[in-house]
Amino acid sequence: MLQQKYPDLAIQGDNFSPGGYRLQAAQFIGVAKMAIIIMVLASINVFQNFGQPTPSWFAWMLENKLYACMMTFFLCNAVETQLISTGAFEISLNDMPLWSKLESGRIPQPGELFQIIENHMNMRGGGAGTDPQLTFGYDKDEL
């Protein structure tokens, strides 16, 4: 719809990065998830390697490999998704912020977005200079 109304508008989309400790924690959980799955599938008991008794939960995982690997995979994915989910949907025109779901708590209606773009284009002086570039920064889970 935007491309039809504004044919000279260059539209670009990008993921909104959560940044900070949340991204690092999600990456750590992803690596730990794969290490646990490999240990279970290969029947590697790290507790015995360190001379410790095997906890009952890990013994259960070694006995029920398929269920344990699926449960580990899905639970870790759920935690990773929660860590990197920002709920963002940010819109900017020529690097000037037009809308922020993080600030407003909602996604703009199409008519609202058209009005905001129209106002911004009119303030620019009717399209003088380079072609306008509309940028969307969003959380991939929000769309």
Short mmCIF file of N, CA, C and O in Angstrom, two decimals:
data_model
loop_
_atom_site.label_atom_id
_atom_site.label_comp_id
_atom_site.label_asym_id
_atom_site.label_seq_id
_atom_site.Cartn_x
_atom_site.Cartn_y
_atom_site.Cartn_z
N MET A 1 0.82 -1.19 0.00
CA MET A 1 0.00 0.00 0.00
C MET A 1 0.86 1.26 0.00
O MET A 1 0.52 2.21 -0.69
N LEU A 2 1.93 1.23 0.78
CA LEU A 2 2.81 2.41 0.82
C LEU A 2 3.47 2.64 -0.53
O LEU A 2 3.59 3.79 -0.97
N GLN A 3 3.92 1.56 -1.18
CA GLN A 3 4.61 1.68 -2.46
C GLN A 3 3.68 2.23 -3.53
O GLN A 3 4.12 2.97 -4.40
N GLN A 4 2.38 1.90 -3.46
CA GLN A 4 1.42 2.41 -4.43
C GLN A 4 1.17 3.90 -4.23
O GLN A 4 1.09 4.66 -5.18
N LYS A 5 1.05 4.31 -2.97
CA LYS A 5 0.75 5.72 -2.67
C LYS A 5 1.99 6.61 -2.84
O LYS A 5 1.88 7.76 -3.26
N TYR A 6 3.16 6.07 -2.49
CA TYR A 6 4.42 6.82 -2.58
C TYR A 6 5.42 6.03 -3.42
O TYR A 6 6.28 5.35 -2.89
N PRO A 7 5.36 6.09 -4.75
CA PRO A 7 6.23 5.27 -5.60
C PRO A 7 7.72 5.61 -5.47
O PRO A 7 8.56 4.76 -5.71
N ASP A 8 8.06 6.83 -5.07
CA ASP A 8 9.47 7.21 -4.94
C ASP A 8 10.05 6.86 -3.57
O ASP A 8 11.23 7.09 -3.32
N LEU A 9 9.24 6.29 -2.72
CA LEU A 9 9.65 5.98 -1.36
C LEU A 9 10.42 4.65 -1.34
O LEU A 9 9.91 3.63 -1.78
N ALA A 10 11.66 4.68 -0.86
CA ALA A 10 12.46 3.45 -0.70
C ALA A 10 12.14 2.86 0.67
O ALA A 10 12.36 3.51 1.69
N ILE A 11 11.61 1.63 0.69
CA ILE A 11 11.20 1.00 1.94
C ILE A 11 12.21 -0.08 2.31
O ILE A 11 12.57 -0.91 1.49
N GLN A 12 12.65 -0.04 3.56
CA GLN A 12 13.66 -0.99 4.05
C GLN A 12 13.20 -1.52 5.40
O GLN A 12 12.75 -0.75 6.25
N GLY A 13 13.31 -2.83 5.61
CA GLY A 13 12.95 -3.44 6.89
C GLY A 13 14.17 -4.06 7.54
O GLY A 13 15.09 -4.52 6.87
N ASP A 14 14.18 -4.08 8.86
CA ASP A 14 15.31 -4.63 9.59
C ASP A 14 14.84 -5.12 10.95
O ASP A 14 13.87 -4.59 11.50
N ASN A 15 15.53 -6.12 11.50
CA ASN A 15 15.22 -6.60 12.84
C ASN A 15 15.69 -5.59 13.87
O ASN A 15 16.75 -4.99 13.72
N PHE A 16 14.92 -5.43 14.91
CA PHE A 16 15.26 -4.54 16.01
C PHE A 16 16.02 -5.36 17.04
O PHE A 16 15.47 -6.28 17.64
N SER A 17 17.28 -5.09 17.24
CA SER A 17 18.13 -5.89 18.12
C SER A 17 17.83 -5.61 19.60
O SER A 17 17.73 -4.45 20.00
N PRO A 18 17.68 -6.66 20.41
CA PRO A 18 17.43 -6.46 21.83
C PRO A 18 18.64 -5.89 22.55
O PRO A 18 18.52 -5.17 23.52
N GLY A 19 19.83 -6.22 22.07
CA GLY A 19 21.06 -5.70 22.65
C GLY A 19 21.30 -6.14 24.08
O GLY A 19 20.48 -6.81 24.70
N GLY A 20 22.46 -5.79 24.58
CA GLY A 20 22.80 -6.02 25.98
C GLY A 20 22.87 -7.48 26.40
O GLY A 20 23.14 -8.36 25.60
N TYR A 21 22.62 -7.69 27.68
CA TYR A 21 22.76 -9.02 28.26
C TYR A 21 21.74 -10.01 27.73
O TYR A 21 21.98 -11.22 27.72
N ARG A 22 20.59 -9.54 27.28
CA ARG A 22 19.54 -10.45 26.80
C ARG A 22 19.99 -11.22 25.56
O ARG A 22 19.74 -12.42 25.44
N LEU A 23 20.64 -10.56 24.64
CA LEU A 23 21.13 -11.21 23.43
C LEU A 23 22.23 -12.21 23.79
O LEU A 23 22.25 -13.33 23.27
N GLN A 24 23.13 -11.82 24.67
CA GLN A 24 24.21 -12.72 25.08
C GLN A 24 23.67 -13.93 25.83
O GLN A 24 24.14 -15.05 25.64
N ALA A 25 22.68 -13.73 26.69
CA ALA A 25 22.07 -14.84 27.43
C ALA A 25 21.39 -15.81 26.47
O ALA A 25 21.50 -17.04 26.62
N ALA A 26 20.70 -15.29 25.46
CA ALA A 26 20.03 -16.14 24.48
C ALA A 26 21.05 -16.95 23.68
O ALA A 26 20.83 -18.14 23.41
N GLN A 27 22.16 -16.34 23.32
CA GLN A 27 23.21 -17.06 22.60
C GLN A 27 23.83 -18.15 23.48
O GLN A 27 24.08 -19.25 23.01
N PHE A 28 24.05 -17.86 24.75
CA PHE A 28 24.59 -18.85 25.68
C PHE A 28 23.63 -20.03 25.82
O PHE A 28 24.06 -21.19 25.80
N ILE A 29 22.34 -19.75 25.96
CA ILE A 29 21.34 -20.82 26.09
C ILE A 29 21.32 -21.67 24.82
O ILE A 29 21.19 -22.90 24.90
N GLY A 30 21.46 -21.06 23.66
CA GLY A 30 21.49 -21.81 22.40
C GLY A 30 22.66 -22.77 22.34
O GLY A 30 22.51 -23.93 21.92
N VAL A 31 23.83 -22.32 22.78
CA VAL A 31 25.02 -23.19 22.79
C VAL A 31 24.85 -24.29 23.83
O VAL A 31 25.15 -25.46 23.57
N ALA A 32 24.35 -23.94 25.02
CA ALA A 32 24.14 -24.93 26.08
C ALA A 32 23.12 -25.97 25.64
O ALA A 32 23.28 -27.17 25.92
N LYS A 33 22.08 -25.53 24.95
CA LYS A 33 21.05 -26.45 24.45
C LYS A 33 21.67 -27.50 23.54
O LYS A 33 21.42 -28.71 23.70
N MET A 34 22.48 -27.05 22.60
CA MET A 34 23.11 -28.00 21.67
C MET A 34 24.08 -28.93 22.40
O MET A 34 24.14 -30.13 22.10
N ALA A 35 24.82 -28.41 23.37
CA ALA A 35 25.76 -29.24 24.13
C ALA A 35 25.00 -30.32 24.91
O ALA A 35 25.42 -31.49 24.93
N ILE A 36 23.90 -29.96 25.53
CA ILE A 36 23.10 -30.94 26.30
C ILE A 36 22.53 -32.00 25.37
O ILE A 36 22.59 -33.20 25.68
N ILE A 37 22.01 -31.59 24.23
CA ILE A 37 21.44 -32.55 23.29
C ILE A 37 22.51 -33.52 22.78
O ILE A 37 22.29 -34.73 22.71
N ILE A 38 23.69 -33.01 22.47
CA ILE A 38 24.80 -33.87 22.02
C ILE A 38 25.21 -34.84 23.13
O ILE A 38 25.43 -36.03 22.86
N MET A 39 25.30 -34.33 24.36
CA MET A 39 25.67 -35.21 25.48
C MET A 39 24.64 -36.32 25.67
O MET A 39 25.01 -37.47 25.90
N VAL A 40 23.37 -35.99 25.57
CA VAL A 40 22.33 -37.00 25.75
C VAL A 40 22.37 -38.03 24.62
O VAL A 40 22.34 -39.24 24.87
N LEU A 41 22.46 -37.56 23.38
CA LEU A 41 22.47 -38.49 22.24
C LEU A 41 23.72 -39.38 22.23
O LEU A 41 23.64 -40.54 21.83
N ALA A 42 24.85 -38.84 22.67
CA ALA A 42 26.10 -39.62 22.68
C ALA A 42 26.29 -40.37 24.00
O ALA A 42 27.31 -41.03 24.19
N SER A 43 25.32 -40.27 24.91
CA SER A 43 25.38 -40.92 26.24
C SER A 43 26.65 -40.52 27.01
O SER A 43 27.29 -41.35 27.65
N ILE A 44 26.98 -39.25 26.94
CA ILE A 44 28.13 -38.73 27.68
C ILE A 44 27.64 -38.27 29.05
O ILE A 44 26.83 -37.35 29.15
N ASN A 45 28.14 -38.90 30.08
CA ASN A 45 27.75 -38.55 31.45
C ASN A 45 28.88 -37.73 32.07
O ASN A 45 29.86 -38.28 32.58
N VAL A 46 28.75 -36.41 32.02
CA VAL A 46 29.80 -35.53 32.53
C VAL A 46 29.95 -35.65 34.05
O VAL A 46 31.02 -35.37 34.58
N PHE A 47 28.89 -36.04 34.72
CA PHE A 47 28.97 -36.17 36.18
C PHE A 47 29.93 -37.30 36.56
O PHE A 47 30.71 -37.15 37.49
N GLN A 48 29.89 -38.42 35.83
CA GLN A 48 30.82 -39.51 36.10
C GLN A 48 32.25 -39.10 35.77
O GLN A 48 33.18 -39.51 36.46
N ASN A 49 32.42 -38.31 34.72
CA ASN A 49 33.77 -37.85 34.34
C ASN A 49 34.40 -37.01 35.45
O ASN A 49 35.63 -36.96 35.56
N PHE A 50 33.59 -36.31 36.24
CA PHE A 50 34.10 -35.49 37.34
C PHE A 50 34.02 -36.21 38.68
O PHE A 50 34.25 -35.62 39.73
N GLY A 51 33.69 -37.51 38.64
CA GLY A 51 33.63 -38.30 39.86
C GLY A 51 32.45 -37.99 40.76
O GLY A 51 32.49 -38.22 41.96
N GLN A 52 31.39 -37.45 40.19
CA GLN A 52 30.19 -37.09 40.94
C GLN A 52 29.08 -38.10 40.66
O GLN A 52 29.04 -38.69 39.57
N PRO A 53 28.16 -38.30 41.60
CA PRO A 53 27.03 -39.18 41.32
C PRO A 53 26.11 -38.54 40.28
O PRO A 53 25.94 -37.32 40.26
N THR A 54 25.53 -39.37 39.42
CA THR A 54 24.64 -38.87 38.37
C THR A 54 23.29 -38.49 38.99
O THR A 54 22.65 -39.32 39.63
N PRO A 55 22.86 -37.21 38.80
CA PRO A 55 21.54 -36.81 39.31
C PRO A 55 20.44 -37.61 38.62
O PRO A 55 20.57 -38.02 37.46
N SER A 56 19.34 -37.79 39.32
CA SER A 56 18.24 -38.60 38.77
C SER A 56 17.66 -37.98 37.50
O SER A 56 17.28 -38.71 36.58
N TRP A 57 17.60 -36.65 37.40
CA TRP A 57 17.06 -36.01 36.22
C TRP A 57 17.93 -36.27 34.99
O TRP A 57 17.42 -36.45 33.89
N PHE A 58 19.27 -36.32 35.18
CA PHE A 58 20.14 -36.59 34.04
C PHE A 58 20.09 -38.06 33.65
O PHE A 58 20.16 -38.41 32.48
N ALA A 59 19.98 -38.94 34.65
CA ALA A 59 19.82 -40.37 34.36
C ALA A 59 18.54 -40.60 33.56
O ALA A 59 18.51 -41.39 32.61
N TRP A 60 17.47 -39.88 33.92
CA TRP A 60 16.21 -39.98 33.18
C TRP A 60 16.42 -39.52 31.73
O TRP A 60 15.90 -40.14 30.81
N MET A 61 17.16 -38.42 31.55
CA MET A 61 17.43 -37.92 30.20
C MET A 61 18.18 -38.96 29.36
O MET A 61 17.89 -39.15 28.19
N LEU A 62 19.17 -39.65 29.97
CA LEU A 62 19.93 -40.65 29.25
C LEU A 62 19.07 -41.86 28.89
O LEU A 62 19.31 -42.52 27.88
N GLU A 63 18.09 -42.16 29.71
CA GLU A 63 17.20 -43.31 29.45
C GLU A 63 16.11 -42.97 28.43
O GLU A 63 15.62 -43.86 27.73
N ASN A 64 15.71 -41.73 28.36
CA ASN A 64 14.62 -41.29 27.47
C ASN A 64 15.16 -40.24 26.50
O ASN A 64 14.72 -39.09 26.52
N LYS A 65 16.07 -40.63 25.65
CA LYS A 65 16.80 -39.70 24.78
C LYS A 65 15.90 -38.84 23.90
O LYS A 65 16.05 -37.62 23.86
N LEU A 66 14.99 -39.47 23.17
CA LEU A 66 14.16 -38.72 22.24
C LEU A 66 13.31 -37.68 22.96
O LEU A 66 13.32 -36.49 22.58
N TYR A 67 12.62 -38.08 23.99
CA TYR A 67 11.77 -37.16 24.73
C TYR A 67 12.60 -36.06 25.39
O TYR A 67 12.24 -34.88 25.36
N ALA A 68 13.74 -36.44 25.97
CA ALA A 68 14.60 -35.46 26.65
C ALA A 68 15.16 -34.44 25.66
O ALA A 68 15.20 -33.24 25.97
N CYS A 69 15.57 -34.90 24.48
CA CYS A 69 16.12 -33.96 23.48
C CYS A 69 15.04 -33.02 22.96
O CYS A 69 15.29 -31.82 22.82
N MET A 70 13.85 -33.55 22.71
CA MET A 70 12.76 -32.68 22.24
C MET A 70 12.37 -31.67 23.31
O MET A 70 12.17 -30.48 23.02
N MET A 71 12.27 -32.13 24.55
CA MET A 71 11.90 -31.23 25.64
C MET A 71 12.97 -30.15 25.84
O MET A 71 12.65 -28.96 25.99
N THR A 72 14.23 -30.54 25.80
CA THR A 72 15.33 -29.57 25.94
C THR A 72 15.28 -28.55 24.81
O THR A 72 15.40 -27.34 25.04
N PHE A 73 15.10 -29.04 23.58
CA PHE A 73 15.07 -28.15 22.42
C PHE A 73 13.94 -27.13 22.52
O PHE A 73 14.15 -25.92 22.37
N PHE A 74 12.71 -27.59 22.80
CA PHE A 74 11.56 -26.68 22.82
C PHE A 74 11.57 -25.74 24.02
O PHE A 74 11.24 -24.56 23.89
N LEU A 75 11.97 -26.23 25.18
CA LEU A 75 12.02 -25.34 26.36
C LEU A 75 13.09 -24.27 26.20
O LEU A 75 12.86 -23.10 26.51
N CYS A 76 14.26 -24.66 25.70
CA CYS A 76 15.33 -23.67 25.50
C CYS A 76 14.94 -22.66 24.43
O CYS A 76 15.23 -21.47 24.56
N ASN A 77 14.27 -23.12 23.36
CA ASN A 77 13.81 -22.18 22.33
C ASN A 77 12.82 -21.18 22.89
O ASN A 77 12.84 -20.00 22.53
N ALA A 78 11.93 -21.64 23.78
CA ALA A 78 10.95 -20.73 24.38
C ALA A 78 11.65 -19.65 25.21
O ALA A 78 11.30 -18.47 25.15
N VAL A 79 12.67 -20.05 25.97
CA VAL A 79 13.41 -19.09 26.80
C VAL A 79 14.19 -18.13 25.91
O VAL A 79 14.20 -16.91 26.14
N GLU A 80 14.85 -18.65 24.88
CA GLU A 80 15.61 -17.80 23.95
C GLU A 80 14.70 -16.76 23.29
O GLU A 80 15.06 -15.59 23.19
N THR A 81 13.53 -17.20 22.85
CA THR A 81 12.58 -16.29 22.20
C THR A 81 12.14 -15.18 23.15
O THR A 81 12.06 -14.01 22.75
N GLN A 82 11.86 -15.52 24.39
CA GLN A 82 11.47 -14.51 25.38
C GLN A 82 12.59 -13.50 25.61
O GLN A 82 12.34 -12.31 25.78
N LEU A 83 13.83 -13.98 25.61
CA LEU A 83 14.96 -13.08 25.86
C LEU A 83 15.17 -12.09 24.72
O LEU A 83 15.52 -10.94 24.96
N ILE A 84 14.99 -12.54 23.47
CA ILE A 84 15.29 -11.64 22.34
C ILE A 84 14.06 -10.90 21.83
O ILE A 84 14.18 -10.03 20.97
N SER A 85 12.88 -11.21 22.35
CA SER A 85 11.67 -10.52 21.91
C SER A 85 11.61 -9.12 22.54
O SER A 85 11.63 -8.98 23.76
N THR A 86 11.54 -8.11 21.69
CA THR A 86 11.50 -6.73 22.19
C THR A 86 10.11 -6.12 22.06
O THR A 86 9.81 -5.14 22.71
N GLY A 87 9.28 -6.67 21.18
CA GLY A 87 7.97 -6.09 20.93
C GLY A 87 8.05 -4.82 20.10
O GLY A 87 7.12 -4.04 20.04
N ALA A 88 9.18 -4.62 19.44
CA ALA A 88 9.42 -3.37 18.72
C ALA A 88 8.78 -3.37 17.34
O ALA A 88 8.68 -4.39 16.68
N PHE A 89 8.33 -2.21 16.93
CA PHE A 89 7.92 -1.92 15.56
C PHE A 89 8.19 -0.43 15.39
O PHE A 89 7.36 0.41 15.74
N GLU A 90 9.36 -0.11 14.90
CA GLU A 90 9.82 1.27 14.81
C GLU A 90 9.85 1.71 13.34
O GLU A 90 10.33 0.98 12.49
N ILE A 91 9.34 2.90 13.07
CA ILE A 91 9.29 3.42 11.71
C ILE A 91 10.00 4.77 11.68
O ILE A 91 9.73 5.64 12.51
N SER A 92 10.90 4.91 10.70
CA SER A 92 11.57 6.20 10.54
C SER A 92 11.61 6.55 9.06
O SER A 92 11.58 5.69 8.19
N LEU A 93 11.64 7.83 8.77
CA LEU A 93 11.71 8.35 7.41
C LEU A 93 12.92 9.25 7.33
O LEU A 93 13.02 10.23 8.06
N ASN A 94 13.87 8.87 6.46
CA ASN A 94 15.15 9.59 6.34
C ASN A 94 15.82 9.73 7.71
O ASN A 94 16.26 10.81 8.11
N ASP A 95 15.86 8.63 8.45
CA ASP A 95 16.48 8.55 9.78
C ASP A 95 15.81 9.42 10.84
O ASP A 95 16.38 9.65 11.90
N MET A 96 14.61 9.90 10.57
CA MET A 96 13.85 10.64 11.58
C MET A 96 12.72 9.73 12.08
O MET A 96 11.92 9.26 11.28
N PRO A 97 12.66 9.46 13.38
CA PRO A 97 11.62 8.56 13.90
C PRO A 97 10.22 9.10 13.65
O PRO A 97 9.94 10.26 13.92
N LEU A 98 9.36 8.23 13.10
CA LEU A 98 7.96 8.59 12.86
C LEU A 98 7.03 7.90 13.85
O LEU A 98 6.02 8.46 14.25
N TRP A 99 7.36 6.65 14.20
CA TRP A 99 6.48 5.87 15.07
C TRP A 99 7.31 4.88 15.87
O TRP A 99 8.27 4.32 15.36
N SER A 100 6.92 4.67 17.11
CA SER A 100 7.58 3.69 17.97
C SER A 100 6.53 2.91 18.74
O SER A 100 5.81 3.48 19.56
N LYS A 101 6.46 1.62 18.48
CA LYS A 101 5.54 0.78 19.24
C LYS A 101 6.00 0.67 20.69
O LYS A 101 5.19 0.52 21.60
N LEU A 102 7.31 0.76 20.90
CA LEU A 102 7.84 0.70 22.27
C LEU A 102 7.33 1.88 23.10
O LEU A 102 7.07 1.75 24.28
N GLU A 103 7.17 3.04 22.45
CA GLU A 103 6.67 4.23 23.16
C GLU A 103 5.14 4.29 23.19
O GLU A 103 4.55 4.63 24.21
N SER A 104 4.50 3.96 22.06
CA SER A 104 3.04 4.10 21.98
C SER A 104 2.29 2.86 22.45
O SER A 104 1.13 2.95 22.82
N GLY A 105 2.94 1.70 22.40
CA GLY A 105 2.29 0.47 22.83
C GLY A 105 1.42 -0.18 21.77
O GLY A 105 0.73 -1.15 22.04
N ARG A 106 1.45 0.33 20.54
CA ARG A 106 0.63 -0.25 19.48
C ARG A 106 1.25 0.02 18.11
O ARG A 106 2.13 0.86 17.97
N ILE A 107 0.75 -0.71 17.11
CA ILE A 107 1.17 -0.52 15.72
C ILE A 107 0.21 0.48 15.08
O ILE A 107 -0.99 0.43 15.33
N PRO A 108 0.71 1.41 14.25
CA PRO A 108 -0.18 2.42 13.66
C PRO A 108 -1.14 1.81 12.64
O PRO A 108 -0.81 0.85 11.96
N GLN A 109 -2.31 2.39 12.55
CA GLN A 109 -3.29 2.03 11.51
C GLN A 109 -2.78 2.59 10.18
O GLN A 109 -2.06 3.60 10.17
N PRO A 110 -3.14 1.97 9.06
CA PRO A 110 -2.64 2.46 7.76
C PRO A 110 -2.94 3.95 7.53
O PRO A 110 -2.06 4.68 7.06
N GLY A 111 -4.15 4.39 7.84
CA GLY A 111 -4.49 5.80 7.64
C GLY A 111 -3.62 6.72 8.48
O GLY A 111 -3.19 7.79 8.03
N GLU A 112 -3.36 6.29 9.70
CA GLU A 112 -2.49 7.04 10.61
C GLU A 112 -1.08 7.16 10.03
O GLU A 112 -0.48 8.24 10.03
N LEU A 113 -0.57 6.04 9.53
CA LEU A 113 0.78 6.02 8.97
C LEU A 113 0.86 6.92 7.74
O LEU A 113 1.81 7.69 7.59
N PHE A 114 -0.15 6.85 6.86
CA PHE A 114 -0.17 7.71 5.68
C PHE A 114 -0.16 9.18 6.08
O PHE A 114 0.54 10.00 5.49
N GLN A 115 -0.94 9.55 7.10
CA GLN A 115 -1.01 10.94 7.56
C GLN A 115 0.34 11.39 8.12
O GLN A 115 0.79 12.51 7.84
N ILE A 116 0.98 10.55 8.89
CA ILE A 116 2.28 10.89 9.47
C ILE A 116 3.32 11.10 8.36
O ILE A 116 4.08 12.07 8.38
N ILE A 117 3.33 10.19 7.38
CA ILE A 117 4.28 10.31 6.26
C ILE A 117 3.98 11.57 5.46
O ILE A 117 4.90 12.32 5.09
N GLU A 118 2.71 11.82 5.20
CA GLU A 118 2.30 13.02 4.45
C GLU A 118 2.76 14.29 5.17
O GLU A 118 3.31 15.20 4.54
N ASN A 119 2.53 14.37 6.47
CA ASN A 119 2.97 15.53 7.25
C ASN A 119 4.48 15.71 7.18
O ASN A 119 4.98 16.82 7.03
N HIS A 120 5.19 14.62 7.29
CA HIS A 120 6.66 14.70 7.25
C HIS A 120 7.14 15.14 5.87
O HIS A 120 8.07 15.95 5.77
N MET A 121 6.52 14.62 4.81
CA MET A 121 6.91 14.99 3.45
C MET A 121 6.62 16.48 3.20
O MET A 121 7.40 17.16 2.56
N ASN A 122 5.49 16.97 3.72
CA ASN A 122 5.15 18.38 3.56
C ASN A 122 6.13 19.27 4.33
O ASN A 122 6.49 20.35 3.86
N MET A 123 6.57 18.83 5.50
CA MET A 123 7.54 19.62 6.28
C MET A 123 8.89 19.66 5.58
O MET A 123 9.63 20.63 5.72
N ARG A 124 9.21 18.61 4.79
CA ARG A 124 10.47 18.55 4.06
C ARG A 124 10.50 19.54 2.89
O ARG A 124 11.55 19.78 2.32
N GLY A 125 9.37 20.01 2.51
CA GLY A 125 9.34 20.98 1.40
C GLY A 125 8.92 20.36 0.09
O GLY A 125 9.41 20.75 -0.95
N GLY A 126 8.05 19.35 0.15
CA GLY A 126 7.48 18.80 -1.09
C GLY A 126 8.40 17.89 -1.86
O GLY A 126 8.31 17.78 -3.06
N GLY A 127 9.35 17.24 -1.21
CA GLY A 127 10.14 16.22 -1.88
C GLY A 127 11.43 16.73 -2.48
O GLY A 127 11.97 16.13 -3.37
N ALA A 128 11.92 17.88 -2.03
CA ALA A 128 13.18 18.39 -2.55
C ALA A 128 14.33 17.53 -2.05
O ALA A 128 14.29 16.99 -0.96
N GLY A 129 15.34 17.37 -2.86
CA GLY A 129 16.52 16.61 -2.43
C GLY A 129 16.45 15.17 -2.87
O GLY A 129 15.88 14.85 -3.91
N THR A 130 17.02 14.29 -2.09
CA THR A 130 17.10 12.88 -2.45
C THR A 130 15.76 12.18 -2.22
O THR A 130 14.88 12.70 -1.54
N ASP A 131 15.64 10.99 -2.80
CA ASP A 131 14.43 10.19 -2.61
C ASP A 131 14.31 9.81 -1.14
O ASP A 131 15.28 9.42 -0.50
N PRO A 132 13.10 9.89 -0.59
CA PRO A 132 12.90 9.55 0.82
C PRO A 132 13.07 8.06 1.05
O PRO A 132 12.78 7.24 0.18
N GLN A 133 13.58 7.68 2.23
CA GLN A 133 13.76 6.28 2.58
C GLN A 133 13.02 5.98 3.88
O GLN A 133 13.32 6.56 4.91
N LEU A 134 12.05 5.08 3.81
CA LEU A 134 11.27 4.67 4.96
C LEU A 134 11.89 3.40 5.52
O LEU A 134 12.12 2.45 4.79
N THR A 135 12.18 3.40 6.82
CA THR A 135 12.82 2.26 7.46
C THR A 135 11.93 1.71 8.55
O THR A 135 11.39 2.47 9.36
N PHE A 136 11.75 0.39 8.55
CA PHE A 136 10.99 -0.30 9.58
C PHE A 136 11.97 -1.12 10.40
O PHE A 136 12.70 -1.94 9.86
N GLY A 137 11.98 -0.92 11.71
CA GLY A 137 12.74 -1.77 12.62
C GLY A 137 11.73 -2.53 13.45
O GLY A 137 10.89 -1.93 14.10
N TYR A 138 11.76 -3.85 13.39
CA TYR A 138 10.72 -4.62 14.05
C TYR A 138 11.27 -5.87 14.69
O TYR A 138 12.33 -6.35 14.34
N ASP A 139 10.51 -6.39 15.64
CA ASP A 139 10.80 -7.67 16.26
C ASP A 139 10.16 -8.71 15.37
O ASP A 139 8.97 -8.66 15.13
N LYS A 140 10.95 -9.65 14.84
CA LYS A 140 10.42 -10.62 13.88
C LYS A 140 9.25 -11.42 14.44
O LYS A 140 8.42 -11.91 13.70
N ASP A 141 9.13 -11.55 15.75
CA ASP A 141 8.01 -12.28 16.36
C ASP A 141 6.74 -11.46 16.37
O ASP A 141 5.67 -11.99 16.62
N GLU A 142 6.83 -10.16 16.13
CA GLU A 142 5.65 -9.30 16.16
C GLU A 142 4.85 -9.36 14.88
O GLU A 142 3.71 -8.99 14.84
N LEU A 143 5.48 -9.78 13.78
CA LEU A 143 4.79 -9.77 12.48
C LEU A 143 4.21 -11.10 12.15
O LEU A 143 4.46 -12.11 12.52
#
